[in-house]
Amino acid sequence: MTNQGSAVRGASLLIILQISSRAVTFVANQLLLRFLTAQLLGVSAQLEVYYLSVLFFARESLRVAIQRQESPSSSGGVASSGKDRDTQAATASARDAQSVVNIAYLALVLGLGAAAGLGWAYLRYVDASAAATPYLGLSLRIFALAAVVELLSEPAFVILQYRLRFGPRAAAESVATFLRCLTTLGAASWAWRESVDFGVLPFALGQLAYGLGLLAVYAWYGSRLAFAESFSLFPKTSAPPRREERGTGRDSSYVLGYFYKPTLRLASSLTAQSFVKHLLTQGDTFLVSILSDPKSQGVYALANNYGSLVARLLFQPVEESSRNYFSKLLSSSSATRSPNRASVAKARSDLQALLKFYVLLSVVVVTLGPYGAPLLVQIVAGARWSASGAGSVLARYCLYIPLLALNGVAEAFVSSVATESEVHRQSLWMGAFSLAFGVAGFVSLRVLDLGAAGLVYANAINMLCRIVWSGAFIARFFRENKAGLAWSGLLPNNLALVVLSIAAVWASLANAGVGVGDVSPHVFQDLISVVARAVPFVIILAYNEREYLQGCYRSLRSRG
């Protein structure tokens, strides 16, 4: 029960940390944009992928193995007397902690190799325009040093996590995030005042400050825990040996007396899986780095950061909640594929209501977003970024947001009811869709030379493929459970009226001189024009869907 309470409190702390860290990072990034060009933002994104790859390959499989590690001393004998039992328990706890610390030092060794290998590969194959960035080599080495410094904190981190001490993590990441923002902003602003071209060096220095902040806080908390539980934060043989093995002087379940064999075997088996996971997670980023120039990557990174705000703040919580809801409602379906009809009917009704809400929200985003979002970028990031094409790319990204929304809910439902074999089949299809993304990206960037906008189109094609697959799965699921799903019910009521209203808004904005993604000489006036037309449009849409909205409101009140 104590462990469960610690986990819940830790999860709450991490949620608060995530929100606060995103807020601080977002504000700092807006200030940084005043000192950056699209080229520099693109190169910094490449170096960040290098940094994250070094950390992932060095520690991911070890962290998972340590989390799943059983107590190495669990099979030992227990003394009979109370005093001896307490002494033996304390000794066993210290031995377990030391084995965790020892394993964590392997991440440092792996990190040194990964930093050298990936750093050589980056400099060997980097784009010519990126290679001309001032202080690129020095920045790469500082990023490598930052990764190594962060890995130095790994022994303290893993033992604190192993003991369910989540408070130090919240403190460490908060301090480190503040130091990174302060250092990056300070270096960039100083270079700007002195008219010195530092390239991406401020980002490298900021990342090094982040690693030093983590190391300092984790070392403080870790050393206190080590002193209290009588183990060392440095590599040390796990002692004492088991009674039956004292003749050999070394426990045979440990390699060289330091590393617990079952944890090493598990980490080794997880390495290949972690490698594939990283490629799938960062595959889009790798492809973007290969197929596009740094300027296009920087423009796309800016548009993606702004455009995905809606996805992170609205769509992701809804997606996670719907996954939990449908999993509980249709819990029997994952095993027998035959939930009761009342649950299936309820799931169909709720899924249709949620998808229709996203369709209506998508109508608003597609109608107004391409006009309003670029104006907001011009206000927040400045006219220079709008002139670089960021506003135009963000206007196209607004057309991609509805696909993100629909795919999130559809895949959440699929993951709630899919059997293990269907999940494997889905993974194969996801691989095929990734290939489709690669082909679309190559055509958009290398053949059609569409730049950052081509990256949006390629992602949209990939997302559309996933929506079609999930839609076919959902339709088959309800058909097999004798409950048909009417896709036409997702369309807005009085479709002709909605289309006419959209056309009227677009024509009115065109007459007012508001363009799509253009740099506006009177940005605030144009933004007011967009808002003035958005209000009546939303009112018409809401009145047209008043019965649906009233039904959603009643449903929410009954559940509350």
Coordinates of C-alpha atoms in Angstrom, one line a residue:
M1 CA 0.0 0.0 0.0
T2 CA 2.9 2.4 0.8
N3 CA 4.5 1.7 -2.6
Q4 CA 1.2 2.3 -4.3
G5 CA 0.8 5.6 -2.5
S6 CA 4.3 6.7 -3.4
A7 CA 3.6 5.8 -7.0
V8 CA 0.4 7.9 -7.1
R9 CA 2.1 10.9 -5.4
G10 CA 5.0 10.5 -7.8
A11 CA 2.8 10.4 -10.8
S12 CA 1.1 13.6 -9.6
L13 CA 4.4 15.3 -9.2
L14 CA 5.5 14.3 -12.6
I15 CA 2.3 15.6 -14.2
I16 CA 2.8 19.0 -12.5
L17 CA 6.4 18.9 -13.5
Q18 CA 5.5 18.3 -17.2
I19 CA 3.0 21.2 -17.3
S20 CA 5.4 23.6 -15.6
S21 CA 8.4 22.5 -17.6
R22 CA 6.5 22.9 -20.9
A23 CA 5.3 26.3 -19.8
V24 CA 8.8 27.5 -19.0
T25 CA 10.3 26.0 -22.1
F26 CA 7.6 27.5 -24.3
V27 CA 8.1 31.0 -22.9
A28 CA 11.9 30.6 -23.3
N29 CA 11.5 29.4 -26.9
Q30 CA 9.4 32.4 -27.8
L31 CA 12.1 34.7 -26.5
L32 CA 14.8 32.7 -28.3
L33 CA 13.0 33.0 -31.6
R34 CA 13.9 36.7 -31.7
F35 CA 17.6 35.7 -32.0
L36 CA 17.3 32.7 -34.3
T37 CA 17.0 32.0 -38.0
A38 CA 15.2 29.0 -39.5
Q39 CA 18.6 27.5 -40.4
L40 CA 19.9 27.6 -36.8
L41 CA 16.6 26.1 -35.4
G42 CA 16.9 23.3 -37.9
V43 CA 20.5 22.5 -37.0
S44 CA 19.7 22.7 -33.3
A45 CA 16.9 20.1 -33.9
Q46 CA 19.5 17.8 -35.5
L47 CA 21.8 18.1 -32.5
E48 CA 19.0 17.5 -30.1
V49 CA 18.2 14.2 -32.0
Y50 CA 21.9 13.3 -31.7
Y51 CA 21.8 14.0 -27.9
L52 CA 18.6 12.0 -27.3
S53 CA 19.9 9.1 -29.4
V54 CA 23.0 8.9 -27.3
L55 CA 21.0 8.8 -24.1
F56 CA 18.5 6.3 -25.5
F57 CA 21.0 3.8 -26.7
A58 CA 23.0 4.2 -23.5
R59 CA 20.3 3.8 -20.8
E60 CA 16.9 2.8 -22.1
S61 CA 17.3 -1.0 -21.9
L62 CA 19.2 -0.8 -18.6
R63 CA 16.5 1.3 -17.1
V64 CA 13.7 -1.1 -18.1
A65 CA 15.7 -4.1 -16.8
I66 CA 16.4 -2.4 -13.5
Q67 CA 12.7 -1.5 -13.1
R68 CA 11.8 -5.1 -13.6
Q69 CA 14.6 -6.5 -11.5
E70 CA 13.7 -8.7 -8.6
S71 CA 15.6 -8.4 -5.4
P72 CA 18.9 -10.3 -5.8
S73 CA 18.9 -11.2 -2.1
S74 CA 15.3 -12.5 -2.1
S75 CA 16.4 -16.1 -2.2
G76 CA 18.7 -15.7 0.8
G77 CA 18.0 -17.3 4.1
V78 CA 16.4 -15.3 6.9
A79 CA 17.8 -15.3 10.4
S80 CA 15.8 -16.6 13.3
S81 CA 16.2 -13.9 15.9
G82 CA 14.6 -10.5 15.5
K83 CA 17.9 -8.5 15.8
D84 CA 19.7 -10.8 13.3
R85 CA 16.6 -10.6 11.0
D86 CA 16.7 -6.8 11.0
T87 CA 20.5 -6.8 10.4
Q88 CA 20.2 -9.3 7.6
A89 CA 17.3 -7.3 6.0
A90 CA 19.4 -4.1 6.1
T91 CA 22.4 -5.9 4.6
A92 CA 20.3 -7.4 1.8
S93 CA 18.7 -4.0 1.0
A94 CA 22.1 -2.4 0.8
R95 CA 23.3 -5.2 -1.5
D96 CA 20.3 -4.8 -3.8
A97 CA 20.9 -1.0 -3.9
Q98 CA 24.6 -1.5 -4.8
S99 CA 23.7 -4.0 -7.6
V100 CA 21.4 -1.3 -9.1
V101 CA 24.1 1.4 -8.8
N102 CA 26.7 -0.9 -10.4
I103 CA 24.4 -1.7 -13.4
A104 CA 23.7 2.0 -13.9
Y105 CA 27.4 2.6 -14.5
L106 CA 27.2 0.5 -17.7
A107 CA 25.1 3.3 -19.2
L108 CA 28.1 5.6 -18.9
V109 CA 30.3 3.2 -20.8
L110 CA 27.6 2.7 -23.5
G111 CA 27.1 6.4 -23.7
L112 CA 30.8 7.1 -24.4
G113 CA 30.7 4.7 -27.3
A114 CA 27.4 6.0 -28.6
A115 CA 28.5 9.6 -28.4
A116 CA 31.7 8.9 -30.3
G117 CA 30.0 6.7 -32.9
L118 CA 27.0 8.9 -33.6
G119 CA 29.1 12.0 -33.5
W120 CA 31.4 10.7 -36.1
A121 CA 28.5 9.7 -38.3
Y122 CA 26.8 13.1 -38.0
L123 CA 29.9 15.0 -39.0
R124 CA 30.6 12.5 -41.8
Y125 CA 27.1 12.8 -43.4
V126 CA 25.9 16.3 -42.3
D127 CA 24.4 18.5 -44.9
A128 CA 26.8 21.0 -46.5
S129 CA 24.7 24.0 -45.4
A130 CA 24.5 22.7 -41.8
A131 CA 28.3 22.0 -41.8
A132 CA 28.9 25.7 -42.5
T133 CA 27.2 26.7 -39.2
P134 CA 29.6 28.5 -37.0
Y135 CA 31.0 26.4 -34.1
L136 CA 29.1 23.3 -35.3
G137 CA 32.0 20.9 -34.3
L138 CA 32.4 22.6 -30.9
S139 CA 28.6 22.5 -30.3
L140 CA 28.4 18.8 -31.2
R141 CA 31.2 18.1 -28.7
I142 CA 29.5 20.1 -26.0
F143 CA 26.2 18.1 -26.7
A144 CA 28.2 14.9 -26.3
L145 CA 29.7 16.2 -23.1
A146 CA 26.3 17.1 -21.9
A147 CA 25.0 13.6 -22.6
V148 CA 28.0 12.1 -20.7
V149 CA 27.4 14.5 -17.7
E150 CA 23.7 13.5 -17.6
L151 CA 24.7 9.8 -17.7
L152 CA 26.9 10.5 -14.6
S153 CA 23.7 11.1 -12.7
E154 CA 22.3 7.8 -13.8
P155 CA 23.4 5.8 -10.7
A156 CA 21.7 8.2 -8.4
F157 CA 18.6 8.5 -10.6
V158 CA 18.0 4.8 -10.9
I159 CA 18.4 4.1 -7.2
L160 CA 16.0 6.9 -6.3
Q161 CA 13.5 5.5 -8.8
Y162 CA 14.1 2.0 -7.5
R163 CA 13.2 3.2 -4.0
L164 CA 10.2 5.1 -5.4
R165 CA 11.6 8.5 -4.4
F166 CA 9.9 10.7 -7.1
G167 CA 10.4 14.1 -5.4
P168 CA 14.1 14.4 -6.3
R169 CA 13.2 13.9 -9.9
A170 CA 10.7 16.7 -9.9
A171 CA 13.3 19.0 -8.2
A172 CA 16.2 17.9 -10.5
E173 CA 14.3 18.4 -13.7
S174 CA 12.8 21.8 -12.6
V175 CA 16.3 23.1 -11.6
A176 CA 17.9 21.7 -14.8
T177 CA 15.1 23.2 -17.0
F178 CA 15.6 26.6 -15.4
L179 CA 19.4 26.5 -15.9
R180 CA 19.0 25.4 -19.5
C181 CA 16.6 28.3 -20.3
L182 CA 18.7 30.8 -18.5
T183 CA 22.0 29.7 -20.1
T184 CA 20.6 29.5 -23.6
L185 CA 18.9 32.8 -23.4
G186 CA 21.9 34.5 -21.8
A187 CA 24.3 33.2 -24.4
A188 CA 22.0 34.1 -27.3
S189 CA 21.2 37.6 -26.1
W190 CA 24.9 38.3 -25.3
A191 CA 25.9 37.2 -28.8
W192 CA 23.2 39.3 -30.3
R193 CA 24.2 42.4 -28.4
E194 CA 27.9 41.9 -29.3
S195 CA 27.0 41.1 -33.0
V196 CA 28.8 37.7 -32.6
D197 CA 27.5 34.7 -34.6
F198 CA 27.5 31.9 -32.1
G199 CA 25.6 29.5 -34.4
V200 CA 23.9 26.8 -32.3
L201 CA 26.5 27.2 -29.4
P202 CA 23.9 28.7 -27.0
F203 CA 21.8 25.5 -27.4
A204 CA 24.8 23.4 -26.6
L205 CA 25.7 25.4 -23.6
G206 CA 22.1 25.3 -22.4
Q207 CA 22.1 21.5 -22.7
L208 CA 25.4 21.3 -20.7
A209 CA 23.8 23.4 -18.0
Y210 CA 20.8 21.1 -18.0
G211 CA 23.1 18.0 -17.5
L212 CA 25.1 19.7 -14.7
G213 CA 21.8 20.7 -12.9
L214 CA 20.6 17.1 -13.0
L215 CA 23.9 15.8 -11.8
A216 CA 24.1 18.2 -8.9
V217 CA 20.5 17.6 -7.6
Y218 CA 20.6 13.8 -8.1
A219 CA 24.1 13.5 -6.5
W220 CA 22.7 15.4 -3.4
Y221 CA 19.7 13.3 -2.9
G222 CA 21.4 10.1 -3.9
S223 CA 24.3 10.6 -1.5
R224 CA 21.9 11.1 1.3
L225 CA 20.0 7.9 0.5
A226 CA 23.3 6.0 0.1
F227 CA 24.5 7.2 3.6
A228 CA 21.1 6.3 5.2
E229 CA 21.1 2.8 3.6
S230 CA 24.9 2.1 3.8
F231 CA 25.7 1.6 0.1
S232 CA 27.9 3.5 -2.2
L233 CA 27.1 5.6 -5.3
F234 CA 30.4 4.4 -6.8
P235 CA 31.0 1.0 -8.3
K236 CA 31.6 -1.5 -5.5
T237 CA 31.5 -5.3 -5.2
S238 CA 28.2 -6.5 -3.9
A239 CA 28.9 -7.9 -0.5
P240 CA 28.6 -10.0 1.5
P241 CA 28.6 -13.2 -0.5
R242 CA 25.9 -15.8 0.2
R243 CA 26.7 -18.2 3.0
E244 CA 26.8 -21.3 0.8
E245 CA 29.3 -19.5 -1.6
R246 CA 31.7 -18.0 0.9
G247 CA 34.3 -20.6 0.0
T248 CA 34.7 -19.1 -3.4
G249 CA 34.7 -15.5 -2.1
R250 CA 32.4 -14.4 -4.9
D251 CA 28.7 -14.8 -5.6
S252 CA 28.3 -16.7 -8.9
S253 CA 25.1 -14.8 -9.7
Y254 CA 27.2 -11.7 -10.2
V255 CA 29.6 -10.9 -13.1
L256 CA 33.0 -10.0 -11.6
G257 CA 31.2 -9.5 -8.3
Y258 CA 29.6 -6.2 -9.5
F259 CA 26.8 -6.9 -12.0
Y260 CA 23.7 -9.0 -11.3
K261 CA 23.4 -11.6 -14.1
P262 CA 19.6 -11.8 -14.5
T263 CA 19.4 -8.0 -14.9
L264 CA 22.3 -8.1 -17.5
R265 CA 20.5 -10.8 -19.5
L266 CA 17.2 -8.9 -19.4
A267 CA 18.9 -5.7 -20.6
S268 CA 20.7 -7.6 -23.4
S269 CA 17.4 -9.0 -24.6
L270 CA 15.8 -5.6 -24.5
T271 CA 18.5 -3.9 -26.5
A272 CA 17.3 -4.9 -29.9
Q273 CA 13.7 -4.0 -29.0
S274 CA 14.8 -0.6 -27.7
F275 CA 16.7 0.0 -30.9
V276 CA 13.6 -0.7 -33.1
K277 CA 11.5 1.4 -30.7
H278 CA 13.8 4.4 -31.1
L279 CA 13.8 4.1 -34.9
L280 CA 10.0 4.0 -35.0
T281 CA 9.7 6.9 -32.5
Q282 CA 12.3 9.1 -34.2
G283 CA 11.9 7.8 -37.7
D284 CA 10.1 10.9 -39.0
T285 CA 12.8 13.1 -37.5
F286 CA 15.6 11.0 -39.1
L287 CA 13.8 11.1 -42.5
V288 CA 13.3 14.8 -42.3
S289 CA 17.0 15.3 -41.5
I290 CA 18.0 13.3 -44.5
L291 CA 15.6 14.6 -47.1
S292 CA 15.3 18.3 -46.2
D293 CA 17.7 21.2 -45.6
P294 CA 18.2 22.8 -42.2
K295 CA 16.1 25.8 -43.1
S296 CA 13.1 23.7 -44.0
Q297 CA 13.6 21.7 -40.8
G298 CA 13.6 24.9 -38.7
V299 CA 10.5 26.2 -40.4
Y300 CA 8.7 22.9 -39.9
A301 CA 9.9 22.6 -36.3
L302 CA 8.3 26.0 -35.5
A303 CA 5.1 25.2 -37.3
N304 CA 5.0 21.7 -35.6
N305 CA 5.6 23.2 -32.1
Y306 CA 2.7 25.7 -32.5
G307 CA 0.4 23.4 -34.3
S308 CA 0.9 20.5 -31.9
L309 CA -0.1 22.7 -29.0
V310 CA -3.7 21.9 -29.6
A311 CA -2.9 18.2 -29.9
R312 CA -1.0 18.1 -26.6
L313 CA -3.4 20.2 -24.6
L314 CA -6.7 19.0 -25.9
F315 CA -6.5 15.8 -28.1
Q316 CA -4.0 13.9 -26.0
P317 CA -6.0 14.0 -22.7
V318 CA -9.2 13.1 -24.6
E319 CA -7.3 10.2 -26.3
E320 CA -6.0 8.8 -23.1
S321 CA -9.3 9.1 -21.3
S322 CA -11.2 7.5 -24.2
R323 CA -8.7 4.6 -24.2
N324 CA -9.3 3.9 -20.6
Y325 CA -13.1 4.3 -21.0
F326 CA -13.5 2.0 -23.9
S327 CA -11.1 -0.6 -22.4
K328 CA -13.3 -0.8 -19.3
L329 CA -16.6 -0.7 -21.2
L330 CA -15.5 -3.4 -23.6
S331 CA -13.2 -5.3 -21.4
S332 CA -14.4 -8.7 -22.4
S333 CA -13.7 -8.1 -26.1
S334 CA -10.0 -8.3 -25.8
A335 CA -10.2 -12.0 -24.8
T336 CA -13.5 -13.4 -26.2
R337 CA -14.4 -10.7 -28.8
S338 CA -18.0 -11.0 -27.6
P339 CA -19.0 -8.2 -25.2
N340 CA -22.6 -7.8 -24.3
R341 CA -24.8 -5.9 -26.7
A342 CA -25.6 -3.1 -24.3
S343 CA -21.9 -2.3 -23.9
V344 CA -21.3 -2.4 -27.7
A345 CA -24.3 -0.1 -28.3
K346 CA -23.0 2.3 -25.6
A347 CA -19.5 2.2 -27.1
R348 CA -20.9 2.9 -30.6
S349 CA -23.0 5.8 -29.4
D350 CA -20.1 7.4 -27.4
L351 CA -17.6 6.9 -30.2
Q352 CA -19.9 8.5 -32.7
A353 CA -20.5 11.4 -30.4
L354 CA -16.8 11.9 -29.8
L355 CA -15.9 11.6 -33.5
K356 CA -18.6 14.0 -34.5
F357 CA -17.3 16.5 -31.9
Y358 CA -13.9 16.3 -33.6
V359 CA -15.4 16.7 -37.0
L360 CA -17.2 19.9 -35.9
L361 CA -14.0 21.1 -34.3
S362 CA -12.1 20.3 -37.5
V363 CA -14.6 22.4 -39.5
V364 CA -13.7 25.4 -37.3
V365 CA -10.0 24.8 -37.5
V366 CA -9.9 24.2 -41.3
T367 CA -12.1 27.3 -41.9
L368 CA -10.4 29.8 -39.6
G369 CA -7.0 28.3 -38.8
P370 CA -5.2 29.0 -42.1
Y371 CA -6.1 32.7 -41.7
G372 CA -5.7 33.2 -38.0
A373 CA -2.7 31.0 -37.0
P374 CA -0.1 32.7 -39.3
L375 CA -1.1 36.1 -37.8
L376 CA -0.6 34.8 -34.3
V377 CA 2.9 33.5 -35.3
Q378 CA 3.7 37.0 -36.7
I379 CA 2.8 38.6 -33.4
V380 CA 4.6 36.0 -31.2
A381 CA 7.6 35.1 -33.3
G382 CA 8.0 38.2 -35.3
A383 CA 7.7 39.2 -39.0
R384 CA 11.1 37.6 -39.8
W385 CA 9.8 34.2 -39.1
S386 CA 6.6 34.8 -41.0
A387 CA 8.8 36.0 -44.0
S388 CA 10.8 32.7 -43.8
G389 CA 7.6 30.8 -44.6
A390 CA 6.6 29.7 -41.1
G391 CA 3.2 31.3 -41.4
S392 CA 2.5 29.6 -44.7
V393 CA 3.6 26.2 -43.4
L394 CA 1.5 26.7 -40.2
A395 CA -1.5 27.5 -42.4
R396 CA -1.1 24.1 -44.1
Y397 CA -0.5 22.5 -40.7
C398 CA -4.0 23.6 -39.7
L399 CA -5.3 21.3 -42.4
Y400 CA -3.3 18.4 -40.8
I401 CA -4.6 19.0 -37.2
P402 CA -8.0 17.3 -37.9
L403 CA -6.2 14.2 -39.1
L404 CA -4.3 14.2 -35.8
A405 CA -7.5 14.4 -33.8
L406 CA -9.4 11.7 -35.7
N407 CA -6.5 9.3 -35.7
G408 CA -5.9 9.8 -32.0
V409 CA -9.4 8.7 -31.1
A410 CA -9.6 6.0 -33.7
E411 CA -6.3 4.4 -32.6
A412 CA -7.3 4.8 -28.9
F413 CA -10.4 2.7 -29.6
V414 CA -8.4 0.1 -31.6
S415 CA -5.9 -0.3 -28.7
S416 CA -8.9 -0.8 -26.3
V417 CA -10.4 -3.8 -28.1
A418 CA -7.7 -5.3 -30.3
T419 CA -6.4 -8.8 -29.5
E420 CA -2.7 -9.5 -29.3
S421 CA -2.6 -10.9 -32.9
E422 CA -4.5 -7.8 -34.2
V423 CA -1.9 -5.6 -32.4
H424 CA 0.9 -7.4 -34.2
R425 CA -1.0 -7.0 -37.5
Q426 CA -1.4 -3.3 -36.8
S427 CA 2.3 -2.9 -36.1
L428 CA 3.1 -4.4 -39.6
W429 CA 0.7 -2.0 -41.2
M430 CA 2.3 0.9 -39.3
G431 CA 5.6 -0.1 -40.8
A432 CA 4.1 -0.1 -44.3
F433 CA 2.6 3.3 -43.6
S434 CA 6.0 4.6 -42.5
L435 CA 7.3 3.5 -45.9
A436 CA 4.5 5.4 -47.5
F437 CA 5.6 8.4 -45.5
G438 CA 9.1 8.0 -46.7
V439 CA 8.0 7.8 -50.3
A440 CA 5.7 10.8 -49.9
G441 CA 8.5 12.7 -48.2
F442 CA 11.0 11.9 -51.0
V443 CA 8.6 13.0 -53.7
S444 CA 7.5 16.2 -51.8
L445 CA 11.1 17.3 -50.8
R446 CA 13.4 16.0 -53.6
V447 CA 11.1 15.8 -56.6
L448 CA 8.6 18.6 -56.1
D449 CA 10.9 20.7 -53.9
L450 CA 8.1 21.8 -51.6
G451 CA 10.3 22.5 -48.6
A452 CA 8.8 22.5 -45.1
A453 CA 5.2 22.3 -46.6
G454 CA 6.2 19.0 -48.2
L455 CA 6.9 17.6 -44.7
V456 CA 3.3 18.5 -43.7
Y457 CA 1.9 16.8 -46.8
A458 CA 4.0 13.7 -46.2
N459 CA 2.8 13.5 -42.5
A460 CA -0.8 14.0 -43.7
I461 CA -0.6 11.1 -46.1
N462 CA 0.8 8.9 -43.3
M463 CA -1.9 9.9 -40.9
L464 CA -4.6 9.4 -43.5
C465 CA -3.4 5.9 -44.1
R466 CA -3.6 5.2 -40.4
I467 CA -7.1 6.6 -40.2
V468 CA -8.3 4.4 -43.0
W469 CA -6.9 1.3 -41.4
S470 CA -8.4 2.2 -38.0
G471 CA -11.7 3.0 -39.6
A472 CA -11.9 -0.3 -41.3
F473 CA -11.0 -2.1 -38.0
I474 CA -13.7 -0.2 -36.1
A475 CA -16.3 -0.9 -38.8
R476 CA -15.4 -4.6 -38.7
F477 CA -15.5 -4.7 -34.9
F478 CA -19.1 -3.3 -34.7
R479 CA -20.3 -5.4 -37.6
E480 CA -19.0 -8.6 -36.0
N481 CA -20.8 -7.6 -32.8
K482 CA -24.1 -7.0 -34.6
A483 CA -24.0 -3.2 -34.3
G484 CA -23.5 -1.3 -37.5
L485 CA -21.7 2.1 -37.4
A486 CA -23.1 4.8 -39.7
W487 CA -20.3 7.0 -40.8
S488 CA -22.7 9.4 -42.4
G489 CA -23.9 10.3 -38.9
L490 CA -20.5 12.0 -38.3
L491 CA -21.2 14.7 -40.9
P492 CA -22.6 18.1 -39.7
N493 CA -26.4 18.6 -40.0
N494 CA -27.6 20.7 -42.9
L495 CA -24.3 20.1 -44.7
A496 CA -25.2 22.6 -47.5
L497 CA -25.7 25.4 -44.9
V498 CA -22.3 24.6 -43.4
V499 CA -20.5 24.6 -46.8
L500 CA -22.2 27.9 -47.7
S501 CA -21.1 29.4 -44.3
I502 CA -17.5 28.3 -44.9
A503 CA -17.5 29.8 -48.4
A504 CA -19.0 33.1 -47.0
V505 CA -16.2 33.3 -44.4
W506 CA -13.5 32.7 -47.0
A507 CA -15.0 35.2 -49.4
S508 CA -15.4 37.8 -46.7
L509 CA -11.8 37.4 -45.5
A510 CA -10.5 37.7 -49.1
N511 CA -12.5 40.9 -49.6
A512 CA -11.0 42.3 -46.4
G513 CA -7.5 41.6 -47.8
V514 CA -6.6 38.8 -45.3
G515 CA -4.4 36.2 -47.0
V516 CA -3.4 32.7 -46.1
G517 CA 0.0 32.6 -44.6
D518 CA 1.1 36.0 -45.9
V519 CA 3.1 38.5 -43.9
S520 CA 0.6 41.2 -42.9
P521 CA 1.5 44.9 -42.8
H522 CA -1.4 45.4 -40.3
V523 CA -1.4 42.2 -38.4
F524 CA -3.7 43.3 -35.5
Q525 CA -6.3 44.7 -37.9
D526 CA -6.3 41.4 -39.9
L527 CA -6.6 39.4 -36.7
I528 CA -9.6 41.4 -35.6
S529 CA -11.1 40.8 -39.0
V530 CA -10.7 37.0 -38.5
V531 CA -12.2 37.1 -35.1
A532 CA -15.1 39.2 -36.3
R533 CA -16.0 36.5 -38.8
A534 CA -15.2 33.6 -36.6
V535 CA -17.8 34.6 -33.9
P536 CA -20.9 34.4 -36.2
F537 CA -19.6 31.3 -38.0
V538 CA -19.2 29.4 -34.7
I539 CA -22.7 30.6 -33.6
I540 CA -24.3 29.4 -36.8
L541 CA -22.5 26.0 -36.5
A542 CA -23.5 25.7 -32.8
Y543 CA -27.1 26.5 -33.5
N544 CA -27.1 24.0 -36.4
E545 CA -25.9 21.3 -34.0
R546 CA -27.9 22.4 -31.0
E547 CA -29.6 19.0 -30.5
Y548 CA -26.2 17.2 -30.6
L549 CA -24.6 19.7 -28.2
Q550 CA -27.5 19.5 -25.8
G551 CA -27.3 15.7 -25.8
C552 CA -23.5 15.9 -25.0
Y553 CA -24.2 18.4 -22.2
R554 CA -26.8 16.1 -20.7
S555 CA -24.5 13.1 -20.9
L556 CA -21.7 15.0 -19.2
R557 CA -24.0 16.2 -16.4
S558 CA -25.3 12.7 -15.8
R559 CA -21.8 11.3 -15.5
G560 CA -20.6 14.2 -13.3

